[in-house]
Tab-separated table of C-alpha atoms and ligand atoms in Angstrom:
chain	number	residue	atom	x	y	z
A	1	MET	CA	105.518	124.082	139.197
A	2	SER	CA	103.802	125.129	142.530
A	3	GLN	CA	102.001	128.568	143.000
A	4	ILE	CA	102.375	130.692	145.788
A	5	ILE	CA	99.066	133.083	145.987
A	6	VAL	CA	98.336	136.049	148.281
A	7	ILE	CA	94.716	136.576	149.077
A	8	THR	CA	94.841	140.966	150.062
A	9	SER	CA	92.177	143.483	150.141
A	10	GLY	CA	93.346	146.698	152.190
A	11	LYS	CA	89.947	147.228	153.269
A	12	GLY	CA	88.925	144.534	156.002
A	13	GLY	CA	85.835	142.859	155.446
A	14	VAL	CA	85.681	142.109	151.830
A	15	GLY	CA	86.011	138.946	151.729
A	16	LYS	CA	89.679	137.853	151.841
A	17	THR	CA	88.893	134.957	154.660
A	18	THR	CA	86.072	133.679	152.610
A	19	THR	CA	88.067	133.887	148.821
A	20	THR	CA	90.775	131.711	150.907
A	21	ALA	CA	88.757	129.014	152.105
A	22	ASN	CA	86.713	128.478	149.120
A	23	ILE	CA	89.796	128.560	146.465
A	24	GLY	CA	91.458	126.509	149.162
A	25	VAL	CA	89.042	123.832	149.042
A	26	GLY	CA	87.898	123.983	145.098
A	27	LEU	CA	91.417	123.851	144.347
A	28	ALA	CA	91.858	120.683	146.820
A	29	MET	CA	88.613	119.382	144.868
A	30	ARG	CA	90.671	119.296	141.830
A	31	GLY	CA	93.055	116.945	143.169
A	32	ASN	CA	95.880	119.462	143.906
A	33	LYS	CA	97.686	119.312	147.198
A	34	VAL	CA	97.021	122.579	149.163
A	35	ALA	CA	98.112	124.418	152.099
A	36	LEU	CA	96.434	127.347	153.444
A	37	ILE	CA	98.263	129.938	156.016
A	38	ASP	CA	96.225	132.226	157.731
A	39	THR	CA	98.720	135.258	158.922
A	40	ASP	CA	96.024	137.568	160.333
A	41	THR	CA	97.858	136.937	163.526
A	42	GLY	CA	95.550	137.720	166.667
A	43	LEU	CA	92.537	137.940	164.550
A	44	ARG	CA	92.422	134.212	163.230
A	45	ASN	CA	89.398	132.941	161.632
A	46	LEU	CA	90.446	131.256	158.807
A	47	ASP	CA	90.237	127.623	160.837
A	48	LEU	CA	86.502	128.692	161.707
A	49	LEU	CA	85.798	129.012	157.813
A	50	LEU	CA	87.301	125.410	157.699
A	51	GLY	CA	85.216	123.770	160.659
A	52	LEU	CA	89.233	122.937	162.260
A	53	GLU	CA	88.964	125.171	165.051
A	54	ASN	CA	89.340	122.085	167.527
A	55	ARG	CA	92.292	120.248	165.741
A	56	ILE	CA	94.624	122.969	166.207
A	57	LEU	CA	97.762	121.881	167.987
A	58	TYR	CA	100.491	124.919	166.985
A	59	ASP	CA	100.590	127.885	164.992
A	60	LEU	CA	101.889	130.248	162.599
A	61	VAL	CA	104.403	131.473	165.261
A	62	ASP	CA	105.588	128.466	166.582
A	63	VAL	CA	106.705	127.406	163.112
A	64	THR	CA	108.615	130.854	162.580
A	65	SER	CA	110.097	130.624	165.589
A	66	GLY	CA	111.207	127.434	165.316
A	67	ARG	CA	109.500	125.805	167.902
A	68	VAL	CA	108.065	123.122	165.814
A	69	GLN	CA	108.379	121.965	162.201
A	70	TYR	CA	105.686	123.313	159.922
A	71	LYS	CA	104.595	119.799	159.517
A	72	LYS	CA	103.374	119.306	162.830
A	73	ALA	CA	101.835	122.416	163.007
A	74	LEU	CA	99.836	121.657	159.682
A	75	VAL	CA	95.996	120.611	160.039
A	76	ARG	CA	94.693	118.623	157.385
A	77	HIS	CA	90.679	118.913	156.168
A	78	LYS	CA	88.462	116.191	157.527
A	79	LYS	CA	86.985	115.863	154.453
A	80	TYR	CA	89.595	117.213	151.469
A	81	GLU	CA	92.402	115.252	152.356
A	82	ASN	CA	94.609	117.410	150.015
A	83	LEU	CA	93.837	120.187	152.046
A	84	TYR	CA	95.376	121.465	154.722
A	85	LEU	CA	95.672	124.205	157.399
A	86	LEU	CA	98.634	126.310	159.215
A	87	PRO	CA	96.586	128.455	161.934
A	88	THR	CA	97.719	131.619	162.988
A	89	SER	CA	98.157	132.431	166.985
A	90	GLN	CA	95.087	133.933	168.600
A	91	ILE	CA	97.430	135.577	171.252
A	92	LYS	CA	100.632	137.156	169.580
A	93	ASP	CA	100.811	139.890	167.135
A	94	LYS	CA	101.436	140.829	163.600
A	95	SER	CA	105.120	141.996	164.604
A	96	ALA	CA	105.211	138.138	165.664
A	97	VAL	CA	105.993	136.969	161.954
A	98	ASN	CA	108.695	139.214	159.665
A	99	PRO	CA	109.095	138.359	155.818
A	100	GLU	CA	112.206	136.686	155.864
A	101	GLN	CA	110.571	134.090	158.213
A	102	LEU	CA	107.506	133.306	155.358
A	103	VAL	CA	109.455	133.610	152.490
A	104	LYS	CA	111.592	130.731	154.049
A	105	LEU	CA	108.900	128.824	155.289
A	106	CYS	CA	107.344	128.886	151.793
A	107	GLU	CA	110.208	127.941	150.018
A	108	GLU	CA	109.901	124.511	152.108
A	109	MET	CA	106.573	124.027	151.837
A	110	LYS	CA	106.743	124.725	147.906
A	111	LYS	CA	108.621	120.965	147.667
A	112	GLU	CA	105.371	119.676	149.338
A	113	PHE	CA	102.379	121.578	148.198
A	114	ASP	CA	100.815	122.627	144.267
A	115	PHE	CA	99.515	125.446	146.008
A	116	ILE	CA	100.350	127.652	148.907
A	117	ILE	CA	97.895	130.232	150.142
A	118	ILE	CA	98.083	132.961	152.155
A	119	ASP	CA	95.129	134.717	153.847
A	120	CYS	CA	96.302	138.715	154.480
A	121	PRO	CA	95.315	140.740	157.223
A	122	ALA	CA	93.877	143.852	156.364
A	123	GLY	CA	95.495	147.048	156.103
A	124	ILE	CA	99.048	148.044	154.383
A	125	GLU	CA	101.144	147.854	157.410
A	126	GLN	CA	103.439	145.002	158.639
A	127	GLY	CA	101.309	142.356	158.475
A	128	PHE	CA	100.465	143.182	155.090
A	129	LYS	CA	104.290	143.229	154.029
A	130	THR	CA	104.414	140.124	155.531
A	131	ALA	CA	101.961	138.534	153.940
A	132	ILE	CA	102.785	139.122	150.049
A	133	ALA	CA	106.485	138.358	150.859
A	134	ALA	CA	106.670	135.167	149.693
A	135	ALA	CA	103.935	135.111	147.010
A	136	ASP	CA	104.444	134.914	143.411
A	137	THR	CA	100.753	136.107	142.703
A	138	ALA	CA	98.268	138.701	144.444
A	139	ILE	CA	94.476	138.218	144.321
A	140	VAL	CA	93.075	141.478	145.436
A	141	VAL	CA	89.654	141.388	146.628
A	142	THR	CA	87.281	144.459	146.368
A	143	MET	CA	83.797	145.250	146.574
A	144	PRO	CA	81.717	147.376	144.197
A	145	GLU	CA	81.687	150.504	146.529
A	146	ILE	CA	84.060	153.495	146.481
A	147	SER	CA	86.216	153.179	149.473
A	148	ALA	CA	86.882	149.474	149.047
A	149	VAL	CA	87.559	150.120	145.896
A	150	ARG	CA	90.006	153.158	146.324
A	151	ASP	CA	92.016	150.886	149.037
A	152	ALA	CA	92.154	148.061	146.159
A	153	ASP	CA	93.949	150.460	143.904
A	154	LYS	CA	96.480	151.807	146.887
A	155	ILE	CA	96.878	148.203	147.344
A	156	ILE	CA	97.817	147.403	143.682
A	157	GLY	CA	100.140	150.329	143.836
A	158	GLU	CA	101.979	148.867	147.020
A	159	LEU	CA	102.501	145.321	145.719
A	160	GLY	CA	103.638	146.962	142.690
A	161	ARG	CA	106.525	148.883	144.509
A	162	ALA	CA	107.205	145.573	145.763
A	163	ASP	CA	107.765	144.327	142.197
A	164	LYS	CA	104.614	141.850	142.938
A	165	GLU	CA	103.677	141.895	138.699
A	166	ASN	CA	101.171	139.349	138.675
A	167	VAL	CA	98.049	140.615	140.368
A	168	LYS	CA	94.314	139.688	139.716
A	169	LEU	CA	90.987	141.120	140.789
A	170	ILE	CA	88.042	139.650	142.388
A	171	VAL	CA	84.881	141.749	143.138
A	172	ASN	CA	82.887	140.060	145.649
A	173	ARG	CA	79.497	141.085	147.139
A	174	ILE	CA	77.863	142.142	144.339
A	175	ARG	CA	73.866	143.113	144.038
A	176	PRO	CA	72.999	143.422	140.361
A	177	GLN	CA	69.699	145.445	141.713
A	178	MET	CA	72.092	148.200	142.973
A	179	VAL	CA	74.412	148.048	140.444
A	180	GLU	CA	71.489	148.929	137.897
A	181	LYS	CA	69.816	151.295	140.387
A	182	GLY	CA	73.663	153.335	140.044
A	183	ASP	CA	73.520	152.649	144.005
A	184	MET	CA	76.655	150.311	143.509
A	185	LEU	CA	79.989	150.516	140.972
A	186	ASP	CA	79.391	148.983	138.023
A	187	MET	CA	82.408	146.482	136.821
A	188	GLY	CA	82.730	149.120	134.009
A	189	ASP	CA	83.785	151.780	136.679
A	190	ILE	CA	85.808	149.433	138.814
A	191	ASP	CA	87.714	147.888	135.888
A	192	GLU	CA	88.882	151.547	134.413
A	193	ILE	CA	89.825	152.675	137.634
A	194	LEU	CA	91.690	149.460	138.881
A	195	SER	CA	93.054	148.049	135.394
A	196	VAL	CA	94.008	144.800	136.656
A	197	ALA	CA	92.533	141.104	134.986
A	198	CYS	CA	89.613	140.162	136.824
A	199	ILE	CA	88.967	136.605	137.720
A	200	GLY	CA	86.138	136.825	139.404
A	201	GLN	CA	82.773	138.642	140.356
A	202	ILE	CA	80.968	137.088	143.496
A	203	PRO	CA	77.265	137.964	143.815
A	204	ASP	CA	76.353	138.768	147.586
A	205	ASP	CA	74.816	135.136	148.804
A	206	GLU	CA	73.436	134.568	152.004
A	207	LYS	CA	74.946	131.012	151.729
A	208	VAL	CA	78.039	132.278	152.240
A	209	VAL	CA	76.757	133.031	155.567
A	210	VAL	CA	75.498	129.862	156.443
A	211	ALA	CA	78.889	128.234	154.484
A	212	THR	CA	80.857	130.463	157.420
A	213	ASN	CA	78.700	128.671	160.193
A	214	ARG	CA	78.776	125.423	159.209
A	215	GLY	CA	82.315	125.423	158.651
A	216	GLU	CA	81.935	124.210	154.760
A	217	PRO	CA	82.880	127.152	152.425
A	218	ALA	CA	80.432	127.876	149.823
A	219	ILE	CA	81.783	126.351	147.059
A	220	THR	CA	80.616	122.804	148.841
A	221	MET	CA	77.030	123.582	148.170
A	222	SER	CA	75.658	123.423	144.756
A	223	ASP	CA	72.586	125.680	145.077
A	224	SER	CA	75.171	128.803	145.994
A	225	VAL	CA	75.493	131.529	143.248
A	226	ALA	CA	78.430	132.609	145.424
A	227	GLY	CA	79.872	129.145	145.283
A	228	GLN	CA	79.440	128.730	141.403
A	229	ALA	CA	81.344	132.068	140.726
A	230	TYR	CA	83.929	130.279	143.190
A	231	LYS	CA	84.055	127.171	141.146
A	232	ASN	CA	84.560	129.627	137.961
A	233	ILE	CA	87.501	131.383	139.751
A	234	VAL	CA	89.222	128.310	140.634
A	235	ALA	CA	88.559	126.900	136.997
A	236	ARG	CA	90.542	130.068	135.679
A	237	LEU	CA	93.682	129.907	138.034
A	238	CYS	CA	93.678	126.144	136.659
A	239	GLY	CA	94.364	127.837	133.182
A	240	GLU	CA	90.626	127.234	131.941
A	241	ASN	CA	88.905	129.592	130.038
A	242	VAL	CA	85.523	130.199	131.865
A	243	PRO	CA	83.182	132.667	130.637
A	244	PHE	CA	81.491	135.119	133.339
A	245	LEU	CA	77.924	134.118	135.160
A	246	LYS	CA	75.259	134.678	133.346
A	247	PRO	CA	73.507	137.680	135.051
A	248	GLN	CA	70.061	137.475	136.079
A	249	LYS	CA	69.414	141.919	135.447
A	250	GLU	CA	69.344	142.666	131.796
A	251	GLY	CA	71.195	145.721	131.654
A	252	PHE	CA	73.935	144.998	133.907
A	253	PHE	CA	74.733	141.858	132.240
A	254	ALA	CA	74.740	143.337	129.170
A	255	ARG	CA	77.423	145.508	130.289
A	256	LEU	CA	79.346	143.171	131.703
A	257	LYS	CA	79.210	141.404	128.554
A	258	LYS	CA	80.479	143.952	126.632
A	259	LEU	CA	83.172	144.311	129.368
A	260	PHE	CA	84.562	140.684	129.041
A	261	GLY	CA	84.264	140.808	125.733
A	262	LEU	CA	87.704	143.084	125.699
A	263	LEU	CA	89.606	140.954	128.462
B	1	MET	CA	101.905	178.693	100.770
B	2	GLY	CA	102.328	175.547	103.019
B	3	ASP	CA	106.157	175.462	102.567
B	4	ILE	CA	106.817	178.446	105.057
B	5	VAL	CA	107.940	175.555	107.231
B	6	THR	CA	109.093	172.197	106.465
B	7	ILE	CA	108.414	169.157	108.681
B	8	LYS	CA	111.008	166.334	108.318
B	9	GLY	CA	110.564	163.159	110.311
B	10	LEU	CA	114.095	161.866	112.201
B	11	LYS	CA	114.053	158.823	114.612
B	12	TYR	CA	113.576	160.804	117.916
B	13	GLY	CA	111.291	163.493	116.454
B	14	LEU	CA	110.695	165.863	113.652
B	15	GLN	CA	113.591	168.295	112.279
B	16	LEU	CA	111.876	171.975	111.217
B	17	THR	CA	113.360	173.874	108.208
B	18	PHE	CA	112.308	177.560	106.881
B	19	ALA	CA	111.669	178.877	103.740
B	20	LYS	CA	114.310	181.355	103.091
B	21	GLY	CA	113.575	185.002	103.646
B	22	ALA	CA	110.165	183.490	106.232
B	23	SER	CA	110.076	186.176	109.157
B	24	PHE	CA	109.758	184.756	112.631
B	25	ASP	CA	106.051	185.883	112.387
B	26	ASP	CA	105.333	184.014	109.620
B	27	VAL	CA	106.924	180.753	110.633
B	28	GLN	CA	105.208	181.206	114.061
B	29	ALA	CA	102.104	182.148	113.063
B	30	ASN	CA	102.123	179.006	110.175
B	31	LEU	CA	103.593	176.444	113.225
B	32	LEU	CA	100.378	177.446	115.315
B	33	ASP	CA	98.216	177.258	112.268
B	34	LYS	CA	99.655	173.583	111.987
B	35	LEU	CA	99.559	172.702	115.477
B	36	GLN	CA	95.456	174.212	115.893
B	37	SER	CA	94.338	172.057	112.786
B	38	GLY	CA	95.597	169.083	114.436
B	39	ASN	CA	98.127	168.407	111.860
B	40	GLY	CA	99.078	164.465	111.812
B	41	PHE	CA	102.533	165.418	112.631
B	42	PHE	CA	102.651	166.966	116.051
B	43	ILE	CA	101.645	164.313	118.364
B	44	ARG	CA	102.100	165.004	121.963
B	45	GLY	CA	105.307	164.249	123.353
B	46	THR	CA	107.311	164.213	120.263
B	47	THR	CA	110.371	166.386	119.935
B	48	VAL	CA	110.377	169.475	117.856
B	49	PHE	CA	114.099	169.917	116.470
B	50	VAL	CA	115.080	173.973	115.127
B	51	PRO	CA	118.926	174.205	113.833
B	52	LYS	CA	120.485	175.940	116.868
B	53	GLY	CA	121.011	179.842	116.069
B	54	TYR	CA	118.686	180.168	113.433
B	55	PHE	CA	116.386	182.238	115.647
B	56	ALA	CA	117.405	184.356	118.891
B	57	GLU	CA	117.466	183.147	122.334
B	58	GLU	CA	113.717	185.008	122.610
B	59	GLN	CA	112.207	183.549	119.694
B	60	ASN	CA	113.072	180.099	120.398
B	61	GLU	CA	111.960	180.878	123.600
B	62	ALA	CA	108.114	181.616	122.321
B	63	LEU	CA	108.202	178.094	120.051
B	64	ARG	CA	109.449	176.406	123.278
B	65	LYS	CA	106.707	177.949	125.195
B	66	MET	CA	104.064	177.145	122.389
B	67	PHE	CA	104.769	173.686	121.379
B	68	HIS	CA	104.990	172.974	125.487
B	69	ARG	CA	101.443	174.294	125.671
B	70	HIS	CA	100.701	171.719	122.797
B	71	GLY	CA	102.481	168.909	124.609
B	72	MET	CA	105.485	169.121	122.755
B	73	LEU	CA	109.251	169.046	123.306
B	74	PHE	CA	110.892	171.682	121.974
B	75	SER	CA	114.783	171.362	121.208
B	76	THR	CA	117.972	172.866	119.207
B	77	GLU	CA	120.030	169.793	119.902
B	78	LEU	CA	119.711	167.125	117.611
B	79	LYS	CA	119.913	164.591	119.880
B	80	ARG	CA	117.446	162.087	121.891
B	81	PRO	CA	115.483	163.926	124.888
B	82	ASN	CA	115.991	162.913	128.310
B	83	LEU	CA	112.978	161.395	129.060
B	84	ALA	CA	112.653	160.182	132.862
B	85	PRO	CA	112.714	156.462	133.435
B	86	PRO	CA	109.353	155.194	133.513
B	87	SER	CA	110.376	154.152	137.366
B	88	ARG	CA	107.779	152.694	139.649
B	89	ASP	CA	109.515	154.691	142.197
B	90	THR	CA	107.344	157.685	141.684
B	91	SER	CA	108.419	159.904	144.366
B	92	THR	CA	110.758	161.844	142.015
B	93	LYS	CA	111.775	164.614	143.653
B	94	ALA	CA	111.140	168.496	143.251
B	95	SER	CA	113.039	171.179	145.623
B	96	LYS	CA	110.687	174.029	145.552
B	97	ALA	CA	113.047	176.619	146.578
B	98	LYS	CA	114.620	176.648	142.985
B	99	ALA	CA	112.789	176.116	139.315
B	100	PRO	CA	115.300	176.344	137.289
B	101	VAL	CA	114.058	177.597	133.821
B	102	GLU	CA	115.767	174.821	132.093
B	103	GLU	CA	113.786	172.639	134.178
B	104	ALA	CA	110.181	173.642	133.217
B	105	GLN	CA	111.116	172.796	129.904
B	106	LYS	CA	111.668	169.430	130.123
B	107	MET	CA	108.725	166.710	130.258
B	108	MET	CA	108.735	163.814	132.412
B	109	VAL	CA	107.541	160.905	131.015
B	110	ILE	CA	105.666	158.295	133.102
B	111	ASN	CA	104.225	155.438	131.277
B	112	HIS	CA	101.879	153.605	134.262
B	113	THR	CA	98.533	154.493	136.359
B	114	ILE	CA	99.222	156.260	139.128
B	115	ARG	CA	97.235	154.956	142.078
B	116	GLY	CA	95.467	156.070	145.129
B	117	GLY	CA	98.073	157.235	147.774
B	118	GLN	CA	101.098	157.963	145.298
B	119	GLU	CA	102.638	161.270	144.590
B	120	ILE	CA	104.558	162.435	141.308
B	121	LYS	CA	106.237	165.813	141.815
B	122	ALA	CA	108.541	167.346	139.084
B	123	ASN	CA	109.931	170.943	138.229
B	124	CYS	CA	109.085	170.363	134.727
B	125	SER	CA	106.002	169.310	132.553
B	126	VAL	CA	104.707	165.959	133.001
B	127	LEU	CA	102.945	163.294	130.744
B	128	ILE	CA	101.175	160.331	131.814
B	129	CYS	CA	100.415	157.804	129.966
B	130	GLY	CA	97.568	156.317	132.315
B	131	ASN	CA	95.115	156.960	134.750
B	132	VAL	CA	95.061	159.307	137.575
B	133	ASN	CA	93.047	157.689	140.008
B	134	PRO	CA	91.430	158.862	143.489
B	135	GLY	CA	93.535	160.083	146.405
B	136	ALA	CA	96.762	160.188	143.974
B	137	GLN	CA	98.522	163.682	143.119
B	138	VAL	CA	100.598	164.988	140.880
B	139	ILE	CA	102.428	168.012	141.033
B	140	ALA	CA	104.102	169.888	137.642
B	141	GLY	CA	106.007	172.775	137.619
B	142	GLY	CA	104.881	173.097	134.185
B	143	SER	CA	102.063	171.553	132.397
B	144	ILE	CA	100.248	168.245	132.768
B	145	ASP	CA	98.814	165.798	130.069
B	146	ILE	CA	97.206	162.995	130.990
B	147	ARG	CA	96.287	160.403	128.362
B	148	GLY	CA	93.748	158.249	130.344
B	149	THR	CA	91.284	159.464	133.310
B	150	CYS	CA	92.240	161.904	135.864
B	151	ARG	CA	90.088	161.310	139.044
B	152	GLY	CA	92.960	162.604	141.391
B	153	PHE	CA	94.683	165.794	142.619
B	154	VAL	CA	96.299	167.818	139.765
B	155	HIS	CA	98.612	171.052	140.440
B	156	ALA	CA	99.737	172.708	137.061
B	157	GLY	CA	102.305	175.805	136.997
B	158	ALA	CA	103.074	174.648	140.913
B	159	PHE	CA	105.910	177.622	140.914
B	160	GLY	CA	103.400	180.090	139.971
B	161	ASP	CA	103.558	179.790	135.681
B	162	LYS	CA	99.679	180.693	134.844
B	163	SER	CA	100.463	179.717	131.112
B	164	ALA	CA	100.570	176.219	132.427
B	165	CYS	CA	97.316	173.886	131.732
B	166	VAL	CA	96.354	170.088	132.742
B	167	VAL	CA	94.674	168.281	129.552
B	168	ALA	CA	93.178	164.724	130.173
B	169	ASP	CA	91.072	162.455	128.090
B	170	ARG	CA	88.538	162.239	130.605
B	171	LEU	CA	89.384	165.101	133.457
B	172	MET	CA	87.450	164.573	136.171
B	173	PRO	CA	89.813	165.770	139.256
B	174	ALA	CA	89.028	166.141	142.737
B	175	GLN	CA	90.960	169.184	142.864
B	176	ILE	CA	92.543	171.251	140.227
B	177	ARG	CA	94.876	173.927	140.915
B	178	ILE	CA	96.655	175.921	138.371
B	179	ALA	CA	99.720	178.425	139.824
B	180	ASP	CA	97.826	179.766	142.678
B	181	LEU	CA	94.559	179.072	141.350
B	182	VAL	CA	92.184	176.621	142.923
B	183	ALA	CA	88.691	174.525	141.267
B	184	ARG	CA	86.922	171.772	142.641
B	185	ALA	CA	84.678	169.042	141.019
B	186	PRO	CA	80.831	170.074	141.435
B	187	ASP	CA	79.130	168.025	144.461
B	188	GLU	CA	77.212	165.895	142.340
B	189	GLU	CA	78.677	163.089	140.549
B	190	PHE	CA	79.748	163.938	136.682
B	191	LYS	CA	81.372	161.716	133.765
B	192	ALA	CA	83.790	163.578	131.420
B	193	SER	CA	82.937	162.476	127.853
B	194	GLN	CA	85.758	164.035	126.070
B	195	ALA	CA	89.065	165.159	126.254
B	196	GLU	CA	89.195	168.828	127.790
B	197	ARG	CA	92.304	171.565	128.913
B	198	ALA	CA	91.769	173.229	131.889
B	199	MET	CA	94.131	176.732	131.841
B	200	ILE	CA	93.642	180.029	133.247
B	201	LYS	CA	91.400	183.223	131.451
B	202	ASP	CA	90.682	186.048	133.401
B	203	ASN	CA	92.513	184.756	136.598
B	204	GLN	CA	90.089	182.078	136.512
B	205	ILE	CA	90.384	178.538	136.100
B	206	ILE	CA	88.329	177.189	133.139
B	207	PHE	CA	87.599	173.694	130.853
B	208	GLU	CA	87.893	173.318	127.281
B	209	PRO	CA	87.321	170.435	124.804
B	210	VAL	CA	90.468	169.833	123.023
B	211	ALA	CA	90.671	167.236	119.749
B	212	ARG	CA	93.173	164.896	120.007
C	1	ATP	N1	79.694	137.181	149.159
C	1	ATP	C1	79.123	136.809	149.860
C	1	ATP	N2	78.097	137.131	150.492
C	1	ATP	C2	77.361	137.319	151.349
C	1	ATP	N3	78.374	137.937	152.447
C	1	ATP	C3	79.513	137.826	152.738
C	1	ATP	C4	80.312	137.100	150.953
C	1	ATP	N4	81.544	137.304	151.072
C	1	ATP	C5	81.635	137.532	152.555
C	1	ATP	N5	80.836	137.432	152.903
C	1	ATP	C6	80.457	138.058	154.622
C	1	ATP	O1	81.471	139.013	154.925
C	1	ATP	C7	82.130	138.969	156.031
C	1	ATP	C8	83.575	139.267	155.987
C	1	ATP	O2	83.998	138.413	155.322
C	1	ATP	P1	85.609	137.811	155.507
C	1	ATP	O3	85.820	137.525	156.985
C	1	ATP	O4	85.844	136.480	154.386
C	1	ATP	O5	86.578	139.382	155.348
C	1	ATP	P2	87.704	139.277	155.775
C	1	ATP	O6	88.487	140.122	154.050
C	1	ATP	O7	89.158	138.280	155.424
C	1	ATP	O8	87.775	140.681	157.029
C	1	ATP	P3	89.007	140.662	157.645
C	1	ATP	O9	89.777	141.383	157.001
C	1	ATP	O10	88.243	141.246	159.109
C	1	ATP	O11	89.714	139.667	157.497
C	1	ATP	C9	81.693	137.653	156.323
C	1	ATP	O12	80.676	137.401	157.236
C	1	ATP	C10	81.290	137.298	155.306
C	1	ATP	O13	80.174	135.825	155.961
C	2	MG	MG1	89.761	137.553	157.208
């Protein structure tokens, strides 16, 4: 049974593309056949994170407009042979692909792949509607700050309206010191407002930036805490029951533990 | 003397019967007493039935108001109350022009969290089993009862009913309006730690703790 997952957020720059790349690589490393679809038409950068920019021949718009078969547009990852990218156009805009086209494409790709992961653009306009159309699971990425959590809340409402009931949450770029000082929302606050199942808490980690520049997601680096958090997310997506990362700061983690005891 | 009013549990609510010879004032006082003592029978959202024709219309009206204030429905018809379907589409339209009296006495029940950007509008009272999140709006002709945390914008008594109130497990709205009065959240952050009711007293919105 293949799964179609959309990674979305509302607010821009919270880590959707980073999450797509990491989860994609993680699932492929476990032997799944994975396709990543970039729907951020006009601002594509999933290919950069995977180090695949120079291999792109065709893009999503070529496929949905019927110019080429999707298989021709897929770019195979150089290291993880089960991982494929369907890049999008850098030139066209979000109106170039509509929801029906993406649904049809995913139906077809489902026959070949265990996981299809869709990287969604920021915002709640047409690009968002297209990106979520085909998905059966939505992962909402947010950060521990008010504006990002509010946008995530709005997105969860929109997903509900689109009848997407299977919604999961990832909180990215957590800085335990700041949470402890009360300068950042803690998991309790976030959970109370959003009240959807959290499948990951990713620390803020400069290795993520190093990884981006190398075209190798952090999940491949053994010394990255964010990479470890992504590994746990992948395991949870595969149905394993993984405890949340041990906190480095007492107070923060005590609270986390309390929270997760409930989940 | 606990038998001025007898309460019997029914499938859809509570049936009230009254001791022979008890006056309306006795009954009302007795009920109020029970309501305020947090008698386990009177759970919010329950419908209370009084036999049709037992009391005069105005008296029923007074009872209705009293139960409403405590978050309950009142009826003289022994039947299942009409609850709004727990729909996801939250834009239940209310026309501001006419606010029929009967409307304000019904209650809409919403069984999910109202998220930022969503809006609930109702001529009647509203019971929300969930949170009202920042950026969400609830506007009701009657009272608003939130079984959860209220961080959004709430307006009770939107047609001018000054007896309307807002109750929440944690009441920390950005702004609260009752009839034509406005109160806003303090600029410093605060965390409500117990259920509270906001209502109008001396032409001002006041907050008081409630037990639930
Ligand atoms: N856990 C993290 N620690 C440190 N930096 C991070 C982390 N997650 C993401 N970043 C950085 O944040 C920036 C934005 O990330 P990303 O591009 O994945 O966000 P996005 O949600 O896809 O943005 P957009 O809305 O523009 O598509 C990037 O520079 C990325 O390297
Ligand atoms: Mg992106």
